[in-house]
Coordinates of N, CA and C in Angstrom, one line a residue:
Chain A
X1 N 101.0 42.5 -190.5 CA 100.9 43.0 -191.8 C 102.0 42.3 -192.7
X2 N 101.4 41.6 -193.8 CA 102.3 40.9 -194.8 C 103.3 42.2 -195.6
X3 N 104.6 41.9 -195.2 CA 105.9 43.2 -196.2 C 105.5 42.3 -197.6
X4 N 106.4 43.2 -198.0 CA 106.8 43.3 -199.8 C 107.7 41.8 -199.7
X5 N 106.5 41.2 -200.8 CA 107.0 39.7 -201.6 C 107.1 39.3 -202.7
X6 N 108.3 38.6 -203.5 CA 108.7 38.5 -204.1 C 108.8 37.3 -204.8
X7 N 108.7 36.7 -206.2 CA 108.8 35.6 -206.5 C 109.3 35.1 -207.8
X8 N 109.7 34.2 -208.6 CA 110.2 33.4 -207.3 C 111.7 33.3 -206.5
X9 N 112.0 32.7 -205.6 CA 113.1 33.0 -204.8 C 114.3 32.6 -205.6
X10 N 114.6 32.1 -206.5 CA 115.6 32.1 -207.4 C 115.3 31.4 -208.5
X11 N 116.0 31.9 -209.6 CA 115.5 31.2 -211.0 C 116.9 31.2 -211.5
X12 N 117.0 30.4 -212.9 CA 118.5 29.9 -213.3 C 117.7 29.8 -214.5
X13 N 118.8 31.2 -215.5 CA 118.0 31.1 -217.0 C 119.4 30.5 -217.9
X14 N 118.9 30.8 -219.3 CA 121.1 30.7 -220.3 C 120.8 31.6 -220.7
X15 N 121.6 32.3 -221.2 CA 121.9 33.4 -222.3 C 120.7 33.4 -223.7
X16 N 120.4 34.5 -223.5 CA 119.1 35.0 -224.9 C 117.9 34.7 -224.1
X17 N 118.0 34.0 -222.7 CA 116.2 33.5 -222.4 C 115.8 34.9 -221.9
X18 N 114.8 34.8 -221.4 CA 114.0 36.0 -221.2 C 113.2 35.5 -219.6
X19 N 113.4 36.5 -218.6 CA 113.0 36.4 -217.4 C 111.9 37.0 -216.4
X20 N 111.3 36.4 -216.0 CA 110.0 37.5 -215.5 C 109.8 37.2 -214.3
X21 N 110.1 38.4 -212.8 CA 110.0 38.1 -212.2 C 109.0 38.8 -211.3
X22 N 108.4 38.8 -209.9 CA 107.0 39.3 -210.0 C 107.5 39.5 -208.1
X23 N 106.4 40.6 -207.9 CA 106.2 41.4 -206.4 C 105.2 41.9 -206.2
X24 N 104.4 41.3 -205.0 CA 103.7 42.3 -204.4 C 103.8 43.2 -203.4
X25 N 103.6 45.0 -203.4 CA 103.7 45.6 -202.5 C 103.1 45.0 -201.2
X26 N 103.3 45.8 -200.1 CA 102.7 46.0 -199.1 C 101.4 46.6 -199.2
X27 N 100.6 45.9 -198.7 CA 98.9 46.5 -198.4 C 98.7 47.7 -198.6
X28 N 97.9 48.7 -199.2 CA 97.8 49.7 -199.1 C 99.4 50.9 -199.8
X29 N 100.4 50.3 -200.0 CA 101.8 51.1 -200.8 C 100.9 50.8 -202.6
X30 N 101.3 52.4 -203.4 CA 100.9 52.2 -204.4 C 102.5 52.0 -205.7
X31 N 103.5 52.4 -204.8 CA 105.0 52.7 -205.5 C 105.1 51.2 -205.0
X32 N 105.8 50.8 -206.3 CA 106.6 49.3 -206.7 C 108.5 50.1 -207.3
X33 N 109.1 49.4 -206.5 CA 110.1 50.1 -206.8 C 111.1 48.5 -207.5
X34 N 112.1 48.9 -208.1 CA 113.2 47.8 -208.6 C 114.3 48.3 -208.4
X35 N 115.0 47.2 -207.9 CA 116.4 47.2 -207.4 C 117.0 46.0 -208.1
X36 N 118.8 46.7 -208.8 CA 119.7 45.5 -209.1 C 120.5 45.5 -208.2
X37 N 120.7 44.5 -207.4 CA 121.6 44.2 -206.6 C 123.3 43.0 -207.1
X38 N 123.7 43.5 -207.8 CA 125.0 42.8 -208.6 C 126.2 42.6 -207.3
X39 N 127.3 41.6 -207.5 CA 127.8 41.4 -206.7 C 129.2 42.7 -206.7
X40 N 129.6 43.0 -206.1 CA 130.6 44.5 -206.5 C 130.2 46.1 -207.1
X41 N 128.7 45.7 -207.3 CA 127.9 46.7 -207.7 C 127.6 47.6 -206.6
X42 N 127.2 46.9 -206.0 CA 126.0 47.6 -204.5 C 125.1 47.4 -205.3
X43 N 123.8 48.2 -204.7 CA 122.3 48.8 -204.9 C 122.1 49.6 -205.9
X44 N 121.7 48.8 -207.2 CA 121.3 50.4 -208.5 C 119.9 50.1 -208.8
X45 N 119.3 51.1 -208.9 CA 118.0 51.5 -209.3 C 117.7 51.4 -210.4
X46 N 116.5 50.5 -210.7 CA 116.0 50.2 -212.0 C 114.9 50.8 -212.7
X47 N 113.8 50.7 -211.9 CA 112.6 51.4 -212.1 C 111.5 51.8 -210.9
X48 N 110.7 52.5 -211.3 CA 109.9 53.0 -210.1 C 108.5 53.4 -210.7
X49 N 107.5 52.6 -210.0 CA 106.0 52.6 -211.2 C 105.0 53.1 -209.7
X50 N 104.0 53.6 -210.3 CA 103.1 54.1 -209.7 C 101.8 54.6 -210.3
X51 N 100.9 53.7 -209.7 CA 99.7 54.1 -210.3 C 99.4 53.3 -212.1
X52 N 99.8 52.4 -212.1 CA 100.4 51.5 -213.1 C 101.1 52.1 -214.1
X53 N 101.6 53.2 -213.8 CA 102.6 54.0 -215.0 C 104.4 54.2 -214.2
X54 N 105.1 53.7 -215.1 CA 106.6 53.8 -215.3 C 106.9 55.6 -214.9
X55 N 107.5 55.8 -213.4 CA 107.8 57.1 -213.3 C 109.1 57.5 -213.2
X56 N 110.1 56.6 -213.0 CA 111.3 57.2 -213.4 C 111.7 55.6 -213.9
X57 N 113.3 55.2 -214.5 CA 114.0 54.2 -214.5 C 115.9 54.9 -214.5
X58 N 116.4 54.1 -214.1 CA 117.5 54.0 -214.0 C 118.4 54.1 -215.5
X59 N 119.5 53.8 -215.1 CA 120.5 53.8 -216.2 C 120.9 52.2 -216.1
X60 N 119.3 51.6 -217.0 CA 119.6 50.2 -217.5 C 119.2 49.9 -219.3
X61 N 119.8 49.2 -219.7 CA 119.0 48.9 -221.3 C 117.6 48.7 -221.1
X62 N 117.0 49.2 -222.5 CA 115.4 48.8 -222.6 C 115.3 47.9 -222.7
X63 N 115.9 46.4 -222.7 CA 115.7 45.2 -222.4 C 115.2 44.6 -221.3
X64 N 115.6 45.7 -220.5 CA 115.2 45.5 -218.7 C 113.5 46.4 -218.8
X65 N 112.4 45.9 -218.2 CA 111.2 47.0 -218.5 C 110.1 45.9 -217.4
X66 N 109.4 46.4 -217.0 CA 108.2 46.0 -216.4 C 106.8 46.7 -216.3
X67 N 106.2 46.1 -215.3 CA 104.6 46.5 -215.7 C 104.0 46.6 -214.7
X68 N 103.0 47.2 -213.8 CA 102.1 47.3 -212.7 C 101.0 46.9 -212.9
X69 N 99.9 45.9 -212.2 CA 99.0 46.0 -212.6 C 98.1 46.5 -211.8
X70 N 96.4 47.0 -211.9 CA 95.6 47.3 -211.3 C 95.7 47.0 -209.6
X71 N 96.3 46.2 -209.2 CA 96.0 45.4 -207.7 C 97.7 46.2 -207.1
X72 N 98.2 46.9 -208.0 CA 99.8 47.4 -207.5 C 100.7 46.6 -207.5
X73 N 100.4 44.9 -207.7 CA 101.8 43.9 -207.7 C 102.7 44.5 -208.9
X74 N 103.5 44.1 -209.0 CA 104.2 44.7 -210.1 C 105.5 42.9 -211.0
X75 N 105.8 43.4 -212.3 CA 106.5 42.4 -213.1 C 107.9 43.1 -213.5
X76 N 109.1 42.4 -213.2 CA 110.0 43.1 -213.8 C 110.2 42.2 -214.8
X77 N 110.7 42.3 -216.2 CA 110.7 41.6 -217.2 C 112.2 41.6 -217.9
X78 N 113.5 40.7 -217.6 CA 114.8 41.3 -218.1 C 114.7 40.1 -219.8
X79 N 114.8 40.9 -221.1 CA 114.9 40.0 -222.8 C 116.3 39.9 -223.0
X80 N 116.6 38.8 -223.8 CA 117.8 38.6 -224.1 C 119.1 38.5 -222.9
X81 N 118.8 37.8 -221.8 CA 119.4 37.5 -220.6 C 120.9 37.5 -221.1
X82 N 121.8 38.5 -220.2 CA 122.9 38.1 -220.7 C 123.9 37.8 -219.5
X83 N 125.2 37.2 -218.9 CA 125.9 36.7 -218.3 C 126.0 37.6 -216.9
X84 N 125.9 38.9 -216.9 CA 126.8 40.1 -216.2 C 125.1 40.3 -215.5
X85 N 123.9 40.2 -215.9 CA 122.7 40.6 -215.6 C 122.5 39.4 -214.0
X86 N 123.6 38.3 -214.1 CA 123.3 37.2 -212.8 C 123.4 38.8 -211.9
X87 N 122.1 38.6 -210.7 CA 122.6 39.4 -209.7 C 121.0 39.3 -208.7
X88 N 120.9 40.0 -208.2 CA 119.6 39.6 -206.5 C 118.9 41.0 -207.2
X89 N 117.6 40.4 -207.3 CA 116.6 41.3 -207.9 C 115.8 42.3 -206.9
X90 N 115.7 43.1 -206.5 CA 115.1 43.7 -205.4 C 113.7 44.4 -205.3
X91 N 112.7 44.2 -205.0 CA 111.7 45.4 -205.1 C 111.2 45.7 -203.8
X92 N 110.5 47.0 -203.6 CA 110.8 47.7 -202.5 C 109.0 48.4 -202.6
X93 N 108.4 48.6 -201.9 CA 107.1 49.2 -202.0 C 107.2 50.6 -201.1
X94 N 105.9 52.0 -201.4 CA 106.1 52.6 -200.1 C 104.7 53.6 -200.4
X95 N 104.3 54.2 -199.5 CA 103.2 54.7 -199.9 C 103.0 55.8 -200.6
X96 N 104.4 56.8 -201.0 CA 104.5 58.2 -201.6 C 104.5 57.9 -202.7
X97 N 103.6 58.8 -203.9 CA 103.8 58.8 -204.9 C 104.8 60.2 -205.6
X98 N 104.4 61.0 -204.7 CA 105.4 62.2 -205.8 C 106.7 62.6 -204.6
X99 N 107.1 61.6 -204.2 CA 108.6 61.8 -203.0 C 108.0 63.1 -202.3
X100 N 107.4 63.7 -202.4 CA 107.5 65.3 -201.8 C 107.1 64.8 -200.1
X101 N 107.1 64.2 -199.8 CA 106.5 64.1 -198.4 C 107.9 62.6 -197.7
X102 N 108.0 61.7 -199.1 CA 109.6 61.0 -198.6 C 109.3 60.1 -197.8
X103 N 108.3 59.4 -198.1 CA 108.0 58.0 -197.3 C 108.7 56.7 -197.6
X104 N 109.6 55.8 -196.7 CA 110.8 55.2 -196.4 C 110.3 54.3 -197.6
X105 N 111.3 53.6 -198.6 CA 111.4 52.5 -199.3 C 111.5 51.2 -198.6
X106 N 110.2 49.1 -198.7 CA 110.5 48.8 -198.2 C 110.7 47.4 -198.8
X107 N 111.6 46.7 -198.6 CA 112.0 45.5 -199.6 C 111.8 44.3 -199.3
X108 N 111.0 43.6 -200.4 CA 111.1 42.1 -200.1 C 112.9 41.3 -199.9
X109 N 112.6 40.5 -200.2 CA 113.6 39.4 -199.5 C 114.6 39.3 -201.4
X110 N 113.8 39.9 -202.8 CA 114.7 39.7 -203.9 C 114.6 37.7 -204.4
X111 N 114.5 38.4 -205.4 CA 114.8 37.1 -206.6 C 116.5 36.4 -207.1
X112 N 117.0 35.8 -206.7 CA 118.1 35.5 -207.0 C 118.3 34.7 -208.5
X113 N 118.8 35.9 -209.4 CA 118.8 35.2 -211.0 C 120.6 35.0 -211.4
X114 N 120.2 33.9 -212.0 CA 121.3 33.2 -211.9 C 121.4 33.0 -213.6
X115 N 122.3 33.6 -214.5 CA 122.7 32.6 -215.9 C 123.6 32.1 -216.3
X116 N 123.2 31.3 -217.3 CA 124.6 30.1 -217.2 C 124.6 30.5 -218.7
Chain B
X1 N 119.6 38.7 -200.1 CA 120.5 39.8 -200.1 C 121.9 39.3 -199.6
X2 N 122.7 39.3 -199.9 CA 124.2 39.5 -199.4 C 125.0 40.5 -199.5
X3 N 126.0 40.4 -199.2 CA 126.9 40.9 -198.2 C 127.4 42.1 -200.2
X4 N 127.5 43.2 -200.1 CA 128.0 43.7 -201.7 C 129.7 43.6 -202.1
X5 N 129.9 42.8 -202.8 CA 131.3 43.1 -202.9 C 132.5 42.2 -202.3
X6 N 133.2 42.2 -202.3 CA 134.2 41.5 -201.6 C 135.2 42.2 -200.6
X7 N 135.0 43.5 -200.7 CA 135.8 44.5 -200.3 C 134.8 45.4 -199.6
X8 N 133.8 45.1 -198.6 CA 133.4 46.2 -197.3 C 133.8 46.5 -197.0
X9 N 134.0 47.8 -196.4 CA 134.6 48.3 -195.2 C 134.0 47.4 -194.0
X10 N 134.7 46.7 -192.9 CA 134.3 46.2 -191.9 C 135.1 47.0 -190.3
X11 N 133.4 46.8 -189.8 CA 133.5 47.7 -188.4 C 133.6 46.6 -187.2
X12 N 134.5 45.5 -186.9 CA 134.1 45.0 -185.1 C 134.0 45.9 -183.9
X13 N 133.1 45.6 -183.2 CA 132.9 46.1 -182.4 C 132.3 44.8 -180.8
X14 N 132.8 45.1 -179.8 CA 132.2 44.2 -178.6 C 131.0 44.6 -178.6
X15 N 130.5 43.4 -178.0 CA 129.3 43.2 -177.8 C 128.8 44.5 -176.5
X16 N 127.9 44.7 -176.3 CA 127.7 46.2 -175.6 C 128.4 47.3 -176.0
X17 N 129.2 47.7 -176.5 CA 130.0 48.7 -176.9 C 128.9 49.4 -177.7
X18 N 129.1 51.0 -178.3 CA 128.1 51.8 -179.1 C 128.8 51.6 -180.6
X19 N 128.4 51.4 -182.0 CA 128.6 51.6 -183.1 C 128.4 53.0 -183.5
X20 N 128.8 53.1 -184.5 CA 129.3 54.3 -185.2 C 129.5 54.0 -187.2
X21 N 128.7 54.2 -187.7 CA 128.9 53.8 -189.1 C 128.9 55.0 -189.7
X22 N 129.8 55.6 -190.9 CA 129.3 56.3 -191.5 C 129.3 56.3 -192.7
X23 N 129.1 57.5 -193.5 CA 129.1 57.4 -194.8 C 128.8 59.0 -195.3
X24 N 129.3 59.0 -197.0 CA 129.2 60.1 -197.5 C 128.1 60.5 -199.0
X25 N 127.7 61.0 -198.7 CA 126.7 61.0 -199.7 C 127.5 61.9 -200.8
X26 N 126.2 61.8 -202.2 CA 126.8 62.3 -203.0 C 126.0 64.0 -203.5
X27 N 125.0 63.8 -203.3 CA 124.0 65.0 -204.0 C 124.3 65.9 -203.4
X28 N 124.1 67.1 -203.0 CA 124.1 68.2 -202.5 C 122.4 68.5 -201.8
X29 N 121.6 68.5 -203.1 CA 120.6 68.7 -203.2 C 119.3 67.5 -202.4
X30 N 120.0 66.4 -202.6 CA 119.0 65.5 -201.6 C 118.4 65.8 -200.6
X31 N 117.4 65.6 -200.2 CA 116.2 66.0 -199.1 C 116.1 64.7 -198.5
X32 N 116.0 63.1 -198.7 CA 115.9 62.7 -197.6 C 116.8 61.2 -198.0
X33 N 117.2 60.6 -196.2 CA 118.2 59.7 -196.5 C 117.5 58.7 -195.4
X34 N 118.1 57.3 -195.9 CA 117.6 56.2 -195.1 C 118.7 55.5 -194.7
X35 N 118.7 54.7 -193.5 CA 119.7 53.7 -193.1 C 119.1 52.6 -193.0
X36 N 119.6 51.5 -193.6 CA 118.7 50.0 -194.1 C 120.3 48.8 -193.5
X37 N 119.4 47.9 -192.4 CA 120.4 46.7 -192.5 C 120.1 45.5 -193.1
X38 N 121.3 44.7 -193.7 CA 121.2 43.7 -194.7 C 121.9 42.6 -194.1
X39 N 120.9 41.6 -193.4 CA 121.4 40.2 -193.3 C 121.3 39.3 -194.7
X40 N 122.4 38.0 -194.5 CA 122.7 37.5 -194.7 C 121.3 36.7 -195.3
X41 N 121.0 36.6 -196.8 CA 120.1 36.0 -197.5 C 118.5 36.6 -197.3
X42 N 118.7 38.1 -197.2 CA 117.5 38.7 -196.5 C 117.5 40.3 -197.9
X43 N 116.6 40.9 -198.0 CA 116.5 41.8 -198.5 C 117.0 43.2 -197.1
X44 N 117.3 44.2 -197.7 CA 117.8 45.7 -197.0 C 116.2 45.6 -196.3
X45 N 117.1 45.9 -194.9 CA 115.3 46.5 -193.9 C 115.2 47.9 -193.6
X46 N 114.6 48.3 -193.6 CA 114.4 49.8 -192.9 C 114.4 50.2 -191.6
X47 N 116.1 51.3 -191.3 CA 115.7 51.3 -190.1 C 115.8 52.3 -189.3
X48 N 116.1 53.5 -189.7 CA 115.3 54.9 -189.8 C 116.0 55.4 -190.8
X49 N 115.1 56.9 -190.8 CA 115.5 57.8 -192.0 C 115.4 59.3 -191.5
X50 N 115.7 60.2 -192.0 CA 115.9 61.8 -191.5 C 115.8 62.4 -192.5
X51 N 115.1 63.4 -192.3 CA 114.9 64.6 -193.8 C 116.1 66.1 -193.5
X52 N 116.1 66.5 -194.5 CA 117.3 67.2 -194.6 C 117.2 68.6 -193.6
X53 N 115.8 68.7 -193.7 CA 115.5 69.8 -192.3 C 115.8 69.4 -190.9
X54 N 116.7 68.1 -191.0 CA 116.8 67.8 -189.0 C 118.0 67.7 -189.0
X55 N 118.9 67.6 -188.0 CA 120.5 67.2 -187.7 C 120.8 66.0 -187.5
X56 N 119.2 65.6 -186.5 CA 119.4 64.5 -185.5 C 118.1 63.9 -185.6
X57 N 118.6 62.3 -185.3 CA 116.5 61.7 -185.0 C 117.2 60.4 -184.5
X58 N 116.3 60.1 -183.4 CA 116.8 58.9 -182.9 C 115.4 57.7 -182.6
X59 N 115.7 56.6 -182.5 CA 115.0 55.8 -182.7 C 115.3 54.9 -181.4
X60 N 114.8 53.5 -181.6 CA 114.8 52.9 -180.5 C 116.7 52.4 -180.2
X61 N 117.2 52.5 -179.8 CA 118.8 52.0 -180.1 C 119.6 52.6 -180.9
X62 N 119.1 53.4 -181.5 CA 119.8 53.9 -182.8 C 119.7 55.6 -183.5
X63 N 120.4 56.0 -183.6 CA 120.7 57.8 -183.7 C 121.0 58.2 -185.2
X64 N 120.7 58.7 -186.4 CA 121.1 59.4 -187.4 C 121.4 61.0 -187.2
X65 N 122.8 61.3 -187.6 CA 123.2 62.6 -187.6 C 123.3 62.7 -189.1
X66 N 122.8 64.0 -189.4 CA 123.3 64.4 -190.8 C 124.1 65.3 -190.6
X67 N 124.9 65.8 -191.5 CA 125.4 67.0 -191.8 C 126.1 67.5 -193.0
X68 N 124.8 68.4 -193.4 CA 125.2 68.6 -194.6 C 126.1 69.6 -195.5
X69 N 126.6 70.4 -194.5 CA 127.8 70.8 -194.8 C 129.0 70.2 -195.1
X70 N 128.9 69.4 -195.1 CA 130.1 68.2 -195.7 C 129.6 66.9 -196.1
X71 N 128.4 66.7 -196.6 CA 127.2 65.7 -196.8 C 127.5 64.2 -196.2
X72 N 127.8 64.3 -195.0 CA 128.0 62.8 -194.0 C 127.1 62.7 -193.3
X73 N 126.6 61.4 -193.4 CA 126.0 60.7 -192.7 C 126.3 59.9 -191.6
X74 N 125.4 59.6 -190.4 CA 126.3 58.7 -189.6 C 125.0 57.8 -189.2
X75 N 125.5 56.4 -188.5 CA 124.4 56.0 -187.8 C 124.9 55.3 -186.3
X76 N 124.0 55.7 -185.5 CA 125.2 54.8 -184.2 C 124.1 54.2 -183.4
X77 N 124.5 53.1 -183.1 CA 124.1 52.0 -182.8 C 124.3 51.9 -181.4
X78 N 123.7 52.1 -180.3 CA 123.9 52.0 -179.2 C 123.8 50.5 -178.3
X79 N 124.7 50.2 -177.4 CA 124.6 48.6 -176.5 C 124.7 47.4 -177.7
X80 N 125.6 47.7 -179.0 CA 125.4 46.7 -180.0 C 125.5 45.5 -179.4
X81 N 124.3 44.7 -180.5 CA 124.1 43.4 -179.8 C 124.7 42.0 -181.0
X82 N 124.8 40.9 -180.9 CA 124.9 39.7 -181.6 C 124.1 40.3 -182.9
X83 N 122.9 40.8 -183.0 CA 122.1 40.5 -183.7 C 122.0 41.4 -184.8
X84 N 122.9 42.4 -184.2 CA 122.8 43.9 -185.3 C 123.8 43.1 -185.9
X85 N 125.0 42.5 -186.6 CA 125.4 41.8 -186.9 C 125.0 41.6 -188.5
X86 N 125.7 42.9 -189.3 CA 124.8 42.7 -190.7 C 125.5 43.9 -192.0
X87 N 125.5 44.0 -192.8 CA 125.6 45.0 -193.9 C 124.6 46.1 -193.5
X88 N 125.5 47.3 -193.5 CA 124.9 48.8 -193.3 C 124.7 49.3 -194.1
X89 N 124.1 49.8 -194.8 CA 123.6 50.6 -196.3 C 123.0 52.0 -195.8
X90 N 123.7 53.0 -196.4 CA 123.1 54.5 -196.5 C 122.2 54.6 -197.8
X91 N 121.5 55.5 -197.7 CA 120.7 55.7 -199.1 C 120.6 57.0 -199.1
X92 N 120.1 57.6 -200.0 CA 120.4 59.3 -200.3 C 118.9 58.8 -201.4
X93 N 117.9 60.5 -201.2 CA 117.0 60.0 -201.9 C 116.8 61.0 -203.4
X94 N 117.1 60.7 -204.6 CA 117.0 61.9 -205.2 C 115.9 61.8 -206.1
X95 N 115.8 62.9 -206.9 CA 114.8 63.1 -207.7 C 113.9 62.3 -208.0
X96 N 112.5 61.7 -208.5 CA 111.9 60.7 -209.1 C 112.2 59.5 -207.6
X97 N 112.1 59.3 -206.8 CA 112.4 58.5 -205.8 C 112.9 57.9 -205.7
X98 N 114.1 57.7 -206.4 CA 115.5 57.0 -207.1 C 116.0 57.1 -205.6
X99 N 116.7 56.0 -204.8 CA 117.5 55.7 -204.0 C 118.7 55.6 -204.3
X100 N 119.6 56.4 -204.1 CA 121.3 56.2 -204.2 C 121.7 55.4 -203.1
X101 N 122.4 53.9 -203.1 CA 123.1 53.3 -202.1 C 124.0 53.3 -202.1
X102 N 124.9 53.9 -200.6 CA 126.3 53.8 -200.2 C 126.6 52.3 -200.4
X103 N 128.0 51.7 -200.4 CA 128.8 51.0 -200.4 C 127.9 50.2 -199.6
X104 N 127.9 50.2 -198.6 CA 128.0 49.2 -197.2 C 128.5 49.3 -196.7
X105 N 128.7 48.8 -195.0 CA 129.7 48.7 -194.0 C 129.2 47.4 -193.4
X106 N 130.3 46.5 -193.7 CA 129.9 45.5 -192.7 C 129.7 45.5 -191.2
X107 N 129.0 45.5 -190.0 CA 129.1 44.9 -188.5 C 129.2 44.1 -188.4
X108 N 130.2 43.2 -187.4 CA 130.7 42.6 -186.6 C 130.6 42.5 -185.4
X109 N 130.0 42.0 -184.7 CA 129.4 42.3 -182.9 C 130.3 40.7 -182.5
X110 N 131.5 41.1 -181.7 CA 131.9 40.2 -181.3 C 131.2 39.9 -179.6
X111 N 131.0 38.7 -179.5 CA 130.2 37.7 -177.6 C 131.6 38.1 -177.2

């Protein structure tokens, strides 16, 4: 069974560009989850889509936003790229949609964005 | 994925010896937690998890205790090998299926 993949494996934008990076769950998972992974950060939560609708997001600017489409891959979309946003993009699939049952989060391998 | 920070906590341990990682969560309220290892240019893997109704759940090589009276987590790693050799991540699961990640702990499996 193909895991959660991610693309592409690193991109290198400048300041003001606008970045779009893309994941498919695992077979059958309808939750697309996003992870920022910053360096001294750890692991902060970005957003969490299911069913092609936005069910929770984190404590990031509206500049950060994405999209699910019909097939469950999912688009994280960061506007106006700025210096502090360099960091390992993470998304994570799983098959619970309302946590009540708490089915494990699972991660591709992350997008490595880089600005100069 | 890499290693977070510059400043892990780092655990060596010999090779055969049992690991012991732990960590503190933050919610009170959380119901379920994951333990995820993170090699070197790899995304966090899953490598069990426990819901707040158990103490204990053990897996192939590897044991989660919770305890939530003092909201610690542990993970122990039994016969560590070369290969466990990686960033340890706790996770705590809250509301909206928002993942809280601990710090990390690096392992070190020394031959």
């Amino acid at each position: 069974e193909a895991g959660v993949t991610q693309s592409p494996t690193h991109l290198i934008k400048t300041r003001g560009q606008q970045a779009t990076l893309r994941c498919s769950p695992i077979s059958g998972h309808t939750s697309v989850y996003w992870y920022q992974q910053a360096l001294g950060l750890g692991l902060q939560f970005l957003l969490w889509y299911d069913e092609g609708e936005e069910r929770n997001r984190g404590n990031f600017p509206p500049r950060f936003s994405g999209r699910q489409f019909p097939n469950y891959s999912s688009e994280l979309n960061v506007n106006a790229l700025e210096l502090e946003d360099s960091a390992l993009y993470l998304c994570a699939s799983s098959l619970d949609r309302t946590g009540s049952s708490n089915q494990p989060q699972h991660f591709g391998d992350g997008t490595r964005l880089s600005i100069l | 994925g890499e290693s977070v920070g510059l400043h892990l906590p780092t655990l060596s341990v010999q090779e055969g010896d049992n690991s012991i990682i732990n960590c503190a969560y933050s919610n009170s309220a959380s119901d379920y937690f994951i333990w995820y290892k993170q090699e070197s240019g790899k995304g966090p893997q899953f490598i069990i998890d426990i819901r707040s109704n158990m103490d204990k759940r053990q897996g192939q090589r590897v044991t989660v205790l919770l305890n939530k009276t003092v909201k610690h987590l542990s993970l122990q790693i039994a016969a560590t090998q070369p290969g466990d050799s990686a960033v340890y991540f706790c996770a705590e699961n809250n509301a909206g299926n928002m993942l809280t990640f601990g710090g990390g702990t690096r392992l070190m499996v020394k031959p």
